[in-house]
């Protein structure tokens, strides 16, 4: 495939030919926003999954410029905005992978050359964020007494494949769970530092723990992009990111800010941070981060946290605030984030269930011995008015 044909094809993505995402359950997907899994390492060897029918069919559709339903997330984002201030994962991997490979390999649906890995080895995590679940958080798993089984032998087979090809990797994404807590990441980064030190690394972290050896290894690399998960500030932060410490977060943020690494923030907008998400943005901007440091979006699930469960007059308050932030000069990714949230809150049909929200938060408060009505006092006052 020549570069012109590649760029004209709005369906094609390099990932099916060059990478994969591994989830704690053992599921393998093309990327985290893919709708469908390709297989599961607990039942099928990774290389057989990557050469299997699900992946080759996806490649055929892409080559025919038929937008696969599997990739709906990227296509919707690109339809909403055509400029690079709304860069989709597809376009991101155009830059990080496709620009560095021989595009002719994309003409053959049977070819695969590992250039990218998205590794989420286990659900190990030291926080139990309100919108998370046992699959992605060991703290949630402990709280609900729902253990997530993990097959060590299957993970070892993945490790062997990745480690054997580590020198040819162009892009790495480490996420979780919490990637700072996964021993596999320490082994991986030690080998990467030796064999491929200039590889691009992106790490999605809650930035709460830095004393596992993994943080120190990441600091030694040159091409690191820290994607930091944060939704609000202070006591609201510690409620939403249960077991988290706001002071530790700020301290660790200061540490990585002293490096010459890229830092951005992943944020979800939902009932509990309906107003305070803006306080968080303002605080981080005051620390020197610009508008292109923020990627925010509405929280869809679990549905009881969704903003659209609020009474209409409270949703209007939220949308008016978003319009105000846009009109007051937000730019780049931040502006696009506000616009995406606004579009969702205004144009989505939703069946309200605020009583389910109350039931779930009361149940969680009881388990955790916390009183949300004191932390989110204004929210509950408006709901009870």
Short mmCIF file of C-alpha atoms in Angstrom, two decimals:
data_model
loop_
_atom_site.label_atom_id
_atom_site.label_comp_id
_atom_site.label_asym_id
_atom_site.label_seq_id
_atom_site.Cartn_x
_atom_site.Cartn_y
_atom_site.Cartn_z
CA UNK A 1 0.00 0.00 0.00
CA UNK A 2 1.41 3.37 -0.97
CA UNK A 3 1.20 6.33 1.47
CA UNK A 4 -1.42 8.16 -0.60
CA UNK A 5 -3.79 5.17 -0.64
CA UNK A 6 -3.22 4.65 3.06
CA UNK A 7 -4.18 8.22 3.93
CA UNK A 8 -7.23 8.17 1.65
CA UNK A 9 -8.59 5.07 3.36
CA UNK A 10 -10.62 6.37 6.34
CA UNK A 11 -11.23 2.88 7.72
CA UNK A 12 -7.72 1.52 7.98
CA UNK A 13 -5.70 1.36 11.19
CA UNK A 14 -2.22 -0.12 11.57
CA UNK A 15 -2.99 -1.96 14.80
CA UNK A 16 -4.45 -5.21 13.40
CA UNK A 17 -1.12 -5.74 11.58
CA UNK A 18 1.17 -4.48 14.32
CA UNK A 19 -0.19 -4.68 17.86
CA UNK A 20 -2.67 -5.78 20.47
CA UNK A 21 -4.17 -4.94 23.85
CA UNK A 22 -4.13 -7.43 26.73
CA UNK A 23 -6.72 -7.13 29.51
CA UNK A 24 -6.55 -8.56 33.08
CA UNK A 25 -9.20 -11.16 32.21
CA UNK A 26 -6.94 -12.51 29.46
CA UNK A 27 -9.05 -10.96 26.71
CA UNK A 28 -7.11 -9.70 23.68
CA UNK A 29 -8.40 -6.80 21.60
CA UNK A 30 -6.94 -4.55 18.93
CA UNK A 31 -7.12 -1.60 21.35
CA UNK A 32 -8.93 -0.57 24.51
CA UNK A 33 -11.82 1.09 22.66
CA UNK A 34 -12.44 -1.86 20.33
CA UNK A 35 -15.97 -3.21 20.72
CA UNK A 36 -15.06 -6.86 20.24
CA UNK A 37 -12.38 -9.14 21.61
CA UNK A 38 -10.17 -11.16 19.27
CA UNK A 39 -9.78 -14.02 21.74
CA UNK A 40 -8.58 -14.91 25.23
CA UNK A 41 -5.09 -16.11 26.15
CA UNK A 42 -6.53 -18.51 28.74
CA UNK A 43 -8.02 -20.54 25.88
CA UNK A 44 -5.94 -19.70 22.79
CA UNK A 45 -2.27 -18.86 22.24
CA UNK A 46 -1.66 -15.18 21.57
CA UNK A 47 -0.08 -15.70 18.15
CA UNK A 48 -3.03 -17.84 17.08
CA UNK A 49 -5.38 -15.06 18.21
CA UNK A 50 -3.49 -12.45 16.19
CA UNK A 51 -3.56 -14.62 13.07
CA UNK A 52 -7.12 -15.76 13.66
CA UNK A 53 -10.31 -15.14 11.75
CA UNK A 54 -11.51 -12.18 13.85
CA UNK A 55 -8.37 -10.19 13.12
CA UNK A 56 -8.03 -11.15 9.46
CA UNK A 57 -11.70 -10.31 8.81
CA UNK A 58 -11.11 -6.91 10.38
CA UNK A 59 -8.13 -6.36 8.08
CA UNK A 60 -10.23 -7.29 5.02
CA UNK A 61 -12.90 -4.77 5.97
CA UNK A 62 -10.32 -2.06 6.49
CA UNK A 63 -8.63 -2.72 3.16
CA UNK A 64 -12.04 -2.42 1.50
CA UNK A 65 -12.57 0.91 3.30
CA UNK A 66 -15.55 -0.63 5.12
CA UNK A 67 -15.62 0.88 8.59
CA UNK A 68 -15.71 -2.08 11.00
CA UNK A 69 -18.27 -1.90 13.81
CA UNK A 70 -15.39 -2.93 16.08
CA UNK A 71 -13.82 0.49 15.51
CA UNK A 72 -16.97 2.58 15.99
CA UNK A 73 -15.41 4.70 18.75
CA UNK A 74 -12.76 6.17 16.46
CA UNK A 75 -15.15 6.69 13.56
CA UNK A 76 -17.63 8.57 15.74
CA UNK A 77 -14.90 10.79 17.12
CA UNK A 78 -13.52 11.56 13.68
CA UNK A 79 -17.01 12.31 12.37
CA UNK A 80 -17.57 14.80 15.18
CA UNK A 81 -14.30 16.61 14.54
CA UNK A 82 -12.03 16.41 11.53
CA UNK A 83 -9.11 18.42 12.93
CA UNK A 84 -6.32 16.95 15.03
CA UNK A 85 -7.60 18.61 18.21
CA UNK A 86 -9.85 15.57 18.34
CA UNK A 87 -7.28 12.94 17.52
CA UNK A 88 -8.75 9.43 17.57
CA UNK A 89 -6.81 6.32 18.52
CA UNK A 90 -6.75 5.42 14.82
CA UNK A 91 -5.03 8.67 13.93
CA UNK A 92 -2.76 8.42 16.97
CA UNK A 93 -1.48 5.06 15.74
CA UNK A 94 -1.08 6.48 12.23
CA UNK A 95 1.50 8.78 13.76
CA UNK A 96 3.12 6.43 16.25
CA UNK A 97 3.24 3.24 14.17
CA UNK A 98 2.16 3.58 10.54
CA UNK A 99 4.67 6.36 9.88
CA UNK A 100 7.48 4.00 10.97
CA UNK A 101 6.69 0.80 9.04
CA UNK A 102 6.74 -0.40 5.46
CA UNK A 103 3.12 0.20 4.46
CA UNK A 104 3.25 -2.56 1.87
CA UNK A 105 2.78 -5.10 4.67
CA UNK A 106 -0.77 -3.80 5.11
CA UNK A 107 -1.74 -5.25 1.72
CA UNK A 108 -1.50 -8.78 3.14
CA UNK A 109 -4.09 -9.81 5.74
CA UNK A 110 -1.83 -12.67 6.88
CA UNK A 111 1.09 -10.47 7.82
CA UNK A 112 1.81 -9.36 11.38
CA UNK A 113 4.86 -7.63 12.84
CA UNK A 114 4.78 -6.57 16.48
CA UNK A 115 5.35 -2.81 16.84
CA UNK A 116 2.90 -1.90 19.60
CA UNK A 117 1.73 -3.43 22.87
CA UNK A 118 -0.95 -2.26 25.31
CA UNK A 119 -0.27 -4.31 28.44
CA UNK A 120 -2.74 -4.57 31.31
CA UNK A 121 -1.32 -7.70 32.89
CA UNK A 122 -3.55 -7.96 35.97
CA UNK A 123 -6.16 -6.01 37.94
CA UNK A 124 -3.61 -4.97 40.59
CA UNK A 125 -4.63 -1.53 41.82
CA UNK A 126 -4.36 0.41 45.06
CA UNK A 127 -7.53 2.44 44.47
CA UNK A 128 -11.21 1.53 44.16
CA UNK A 129 -12.60 4.39 42.07
CA UNK A 130 -16.37 4.66 42.36
CA UNK A 131 -16.96 3.92 38.68
CA UNK A 132 -14.56 0.97 38.46
CA UNK A 133 -15.13 -2.74 39.15
CA UNK A 134 -13.32 -5.94 40.22
CA UNK A 135 -12.09 -6.74 36.70
CA UNK A 136 -9.92 -3.62 36.68
CA UNK A 137 -9.20 -3.11 40.39
CA UNK A 138 -7.95 -5.59 42.98
CA UNK A 139 -9.19 -3.21 45.69
CA UNK A 140 -12.70 -3.52 44.27
CA UNK A 141 -12.21 -7.27 44.04
CA UNK A 142 -11.29 -7.42 47.73
CA UNK A 143 -14.15 -5.12 48.72
CA UNK A 144 -16.81 -7.15 46.93
CA UNK A 145 -15.09 -10.48 47.58
CA UNK A 146 -15.05 -11.24 43.85
CA UNK A 147 -11.61 -12.64 42.97
CA UNK A 148 -10.46 -12.32 39.38
CA UNK A 149 -8.64 -15.44 38.21
CA UNK A 150 -5.40 -14.95 36.33
CA UNK A 151 -3.56 -17.69 34.44
CA UNK A 152 0.17 -17.33 35.07
CA UNK A 153 1.14 -19.75 32.32
CA UNK A 154 -0.91 -17.85 29.74
CA UNK A 155 0.60 -14.54 30.85
CA UNK A 156 4.07 -16.06 30.61
CA UNK A 157 3.41 -17.05 26.99
CA UNK A 158 2.49 -13.42 26.24
CA UNK A 159 5.60 -12.22 28.08
CA UNK A 160 7.78 -14.54 26.03
CA UNK A 161 6.32 -13.27 22.75
CA UNK A 162 6.60 -9.61 23.72
CA UNK A 163 10.09 -9.96 25.21
CA UNK A 164 11.35 -11.81 22.12
CA UNK A 165 10.19 -8.90 19.94
CA UNK A 166 11.00 -6.06 22.31
CA UNK A 167 13.78 -4.59 20.17
CA UNK A 168 11.37 -3.85 17.29
CA UNK A 169 8.66 -2.14 19.34
CA UNK A 170 7.88 1.45 18.36
CA UNK A 171 5.16 2.20 20.91
CA UNK A 172 4.23 0.88 24.34
CA UNK A 173 1.14 1.56 26.45
CA UNK A 174 1.12 0.47 30.09
CA UNK A 175 -2.16 0.63 31.95
CA UNK A 176 -4.19 -1.34 34.43
CA UNK A 177 -5.30 -1.62 37.12
CA UNK A 178 -2.35 0.45 38.22
CA UNK A 179 0.77 -0.21 36.11
CA UNK A 180 3.13 0.85 38.92
CA UNK A 181 2.07 -2.25 40.86
CA UNK A 182 2.61 -4.96 38.23
CA UNK A 183 5.85 -6.90 38.54
CA UNK A 184 5.67 -7.79 34.84
CA UNK A 185 6.12 -4.10 34.02
CA UNK A 186 9.37 -3.97 35.98
CA UNK A 187 10.75 -6.94 34.03
CA UNK A 188 9.49 -5.45 30.77
CA UNK A 189 10.96 -1.98 31.36
CA UNK A 190 14.33 -3.35 32.47
CA UNK A 191 14.59 -5.30 29.22
CA UNK A 192 13.24 -2.40 27.15
CA UNK A 193 15.84 -0.07 28.68
CA UNK A 194 18.57 -2.49 27.60
CA UNK A 195 17.26 -3.44 24.14
CA UNK A 196 15.13 -0.49 22.97
CA UNK A 197 15.66 2.61 25.15
CA UNK A 198 14.27 5.07 22.59
CA UNK A 199 10.89 3.37 22.31
CA UNK A 200 7.89 5.63 22.93
CA UNK A 201 6.18 4.78 26.23
CA UNK A 202 2.76 5.87 27.34
CA UNK A 203 1.72 5.04 30.88
CA UNK A 204 -1.81 5.49 32.26
CA UNK A 205 -1.50 5.89 36.02
CA UNK A 206 -3.33 7.20 39.06
CA UNK A 207 0.08 8.52 40.14
CA UNK A 208 -0.46 7.36 43.70
CA UNK A 209 2.47 5.03 44.23
CA UNK A 210 6.05 5.57 43.16
CA UNK A 211 8.07 3.14 45.31
CA UNK A 212 7.88 -0.08 43.33
CA UNK A 213 10.90 0.39 41.06
CA UNK A 214 8.67 0.89 38.04
CA UNK A 215 8.32 4.62 38.55
CA UNK A 216 12.10 5.01 38.79
CA UNK A 217 12.60 3.01 35.59
CA UNK A 218 10.11 5.17 33.70
CA UNK A 219 11.92 8.29 34.85
CA UNK A 220 15.09 6.99 33.15
CA UNK A 221 13.50 6.84 29.69
CA UNK A 222 13.45 9.86 27.38
CA UNK A 223 10.23 9.33 25.42
CA UNK A 224 7.56 8.98 28.09
CA UNK A 225 3.99 10.27 28.03
CA UNK A 226 2.32 10.20 31.44
CA UNK A 227 -1.46 9.95 31.13
CA UNK A 228 -2.70 10.75 34.61
CA UNK A 229 -6.19 9.80 35.77
CA UNK A 230 -7.80 12.52 37.88
CA UNK A 231 -11.37 13.84 38.03
CA UNK A 232 -11.57 16.34 40.88
CA UNK A 233 -9.70 17.69 43.92
CA UNK A 234 -9.24 17.35 47.67
CA UNK A 235 -11.87 15.40 49.65
CA UNK A 236 -13.96 14.75 46.54
CA UNK A 237 -10.85 13.24 44.93
CA UNK A 238 -10.35 10.94 47.91
CA UNK A 239 -13.99 9.83 47.81
CA UNK A 240 -14.10 9.19 44.05
CA UNK A 241 -10.65 7.57 44.00
CA UNK A 242 -11.16 5.53 47.18
CA UNK A 243 -7.87 4.78 49.03
CA UNK A 244 -6.24 7.66 47.15
CA UNK A 245 -4.49 10.61 48.81
CA UNK A 246 -4.78 14.10 47.30
CA UNK A 247 -1.53 15.24 48.93
CA UNK A 248 0.35 12.20 47.57
CA UNK A 249 -1.08 12.87 44.12
CA UNK A 250 0.17 16.46 44.14
CA UNK A 251 3.60 15.42 45.42
CA UNK A 252 4.01 12.78 42.72
CA UNK A 253 2.75 15.17 40.05
CA UNK A 254 5.45 17.63 41.08
CA UNK A 255 8.03 14.86 40.72
CA UNK A 256 7.15 13.96 37.13
CA UNK A 257 6.69 17.64 36.27
CA UNK A 258 10.42 18.09 36.93
CA UNK A 259 11.22 15.66 34.10
CA UNK A 260 11.24 16.48 30.39
CA UNK A 261 8.31 14.15 29.81
CA UNK A 262 4.89 14.83 28.35
CA UNK A 263 2.00 14.87 30.84
CA UNK A 264 -1.70 14.84 30.13
CA UNK A 265 -4.82 14.21 32.20
CA UNK A 266 -7.68 11.78 31.61
CA UNK A 267 -10.92 12.99 33.19
CA UNK A 268 -14.48 11.67 33.39
CA UNK A 269 -17.45 14.01 33.87
CA UNK A 270 -20.31 12.56 35.90
CA UNK A 271 -22.68 13.23 38.78
CA UNK A 272 -20.13 13.51 41.59
CA UNK A 273 -17.79 15.99 39.87
CA UNK A 274 -20.45 17.90 37.93
CA UNK A 275 -18.92 21.23 39.04
CA UNK A 276 -15.59 20.31 40.62
CA UNK A 277 -14.10 18.95 37.39
CA UNK A 278 -13.63 22.60 36.46
CA UNK A 279 -11.88 23.32 39.76
CA UNK A 280 -9.50 20.49 38.95
CA UNK A 281 -8.76 21.86 35.47
CA UNK A 282 -8.16 25.34 36.89
CA UNK A 283 -5.81 24.04 39.58
CA UNK A 284 -3.76 22.08 37.06
CA UNK A 285 -3.64 25.02 34.65
CA UNK A 286 -2.39 27.17 37.53
CA UNK A 287 0.45 24.65 37.89
CA UNK A 288 1.47 25.39 34.29
CA UNK A 289 -0.42 22.81 32.20
CA UNK A 290 -2.02 24.07 28.99
CA UNK A 291 -5.36 23.28 27.34
CA UNK A 292 -3.87 20.46 25.25
CA UNK A 293 -3.04 18.61 28.48
CA UNK A 294 -6.67 17.64 29.12
CA UNK A 295 -8.82 14.89 27.66
CA UNK A 296 -12.24 14.77 29.33
CA UNK A 297 -15.40 12.92 28.43
CA UNK A 298 -18.77 11.97 29.87
CA UNK A 299 -18.95 8.84 31.99
CA UNK A 300 -21.36 6.38 30.38
CA UNK A 301 -21.23 3.40 32.75
CA UNK A 302 -22.05 2.29 35.38
CA UNK A 303 -25.24 4.03 34.35
CA UNK A 304 -26.17 5.17 37.88
CA UNK A 305 -23.22 7.61 37.85
CA UNK A 306 -24.21 9.07 34.47
CA UNK A 307 -24.89 12.81 34.60
CA UNK A 308 -28.14 12.35 32.69
CA UNK A 309 -29.81 10.81 35.76
CA UNK A 310 -29.91 14.30 37.32
CA UNK A 311 -33.08 16.41 37.16
CA UNK A 312 -33.26 18.53 34.01
CA UNK A 313 -32.60 21.82 35.81
CA UNK A 314 -29.35 20.42 37.23
CA UNK A 315 -28.25 19.16 33.82
CA UNK A 316 -28.96 22.64 32.47
CA UNK A 317 -26.59 24.03 35.09
CA UNK A 318 -23.92 21.60 33.87
CA UNK A 319 -24.41 22.43 30.19
CA UNK A 320 -24.51 26.18 30.86
CA UNK A 321 -21.18 25.87 32.66
CA UNK A 322 -19.67 23.95 29.74
CA UNK A 323 -20.84 26.62 27.28
CA UNK A 324 -19.36 29.28 29.54
CA UNK A 325 -15.98 27.52 29.60
CA UNK A 326 -16.03 27.18 25.80
CA UNK A 327 -17.00 30.82 25.29
CA UNK A 328 -14.33 31.99 27.74
CA UNK A 329 -11.58 30.80 25.44
CA UNK A 330 -10.90 27.10 25.99
CA UNK A 331 -8.72 25.78 23.17
CA UNK A 332 -7.36 22.55 21.74
CA UNK A 333 -8.15 19.24 23.42
CA UNK A 334 -9.82 20.95 26.37
CA UNK A 335 -12.26 22.79 24.14
CA UNK A 336 -12.95 19.60 22.22
CA UNK A 337 -13.54 17.78 25.53
CA UNK A 338 -16.06 20.38 26.65
CA UNK A 339 -17.80 20.21 23.28
CA UNK A 340 -17.98 16.40 23.40
CA UNK A 341 -19.46 16.46 26.91
CA UNK A 342 -21.93 19.19 25.96
CA UNK A 343 -23.03 17.33 22.85
CA UNK A 344 -23.61 14.15 24.84
CA UNK A 345 -25.54 15.80 27.66
CA UNK A 346 -27.75 17.79 25.27
CA UNK A 347 -28.44 15.21 22.57
CA UNK A 348 -28.61 11.85 24.34
CA UNK A 349 -31.95 10.22 25.07
CA UNK A 350 -31.87 8.82 28.59
CA UNK A 351 -34.25 7.18 31.07
CA UNK A 352 -33.53 8.81 34.42
CA UNK A 353 -32.99 6.61 37.48
CA UNK A 354 -31.77 8.86 40.27
CA UNK A 355 -33.09 6.37 42.83
CA UNK A 356 -30.63 3.77 41.55
CA UNK A 357 -27.89 6.35 42.05
CA UNK A 358 -29.03 6.87 45.66
CA UNK A 359 -29.21 3.13 46.28
CA UNK A 360 -25.74 2.46 44.90
CA UNK A 361 -24.02 5.34 46.68
CA UNK A 362 -25.71 4.50 49.98
CA UNK A 363 -24.62 0.88 49.67
CA UNK A 364 -21.06 1.91 48.87
CA UNK A 365 -20.99 4.41 51.76
CA UNK A 366 -22.07 1.68 54.15
CA UNK A 367 -19.35 -0.72 52.96
CA UNK A 368 -16.68 1.97 53.14
CA UNK A 369 -17.94 3.73 56.26
CA UNK A 370 -18.08 7.12 54.49
CA UNK A 371 -20.84 9.74 54.36
CA UNK A 372 -21.14 11.07 50.82
CA UNK A 373 -23.83 13.56 51.86
CA UNK A 374 -21.19 15.51 53.79
CA UNK A 375 -18.60 15.44 51.01
CA UNK A 376 -21.07 16.28 48.22
CA UNK A 377 -23.32 18.45 50.38
CA UNK A 378 -24.51 20.82 47.66
CA UNK A 379 -25.36 17.96 45.30
CA UNK A 380 -27.62 16.26 47.82
CA UNK A 381 -29.18 19.54 48.93
CA UNK A 382 -30.26 20.21 45.33
CA UNK A 383 -31.48 16.65 44.86
CA UNK A 384 -33.53 16.85 48.06
CA UNK A 385 -34.95 20.31 47.38
#
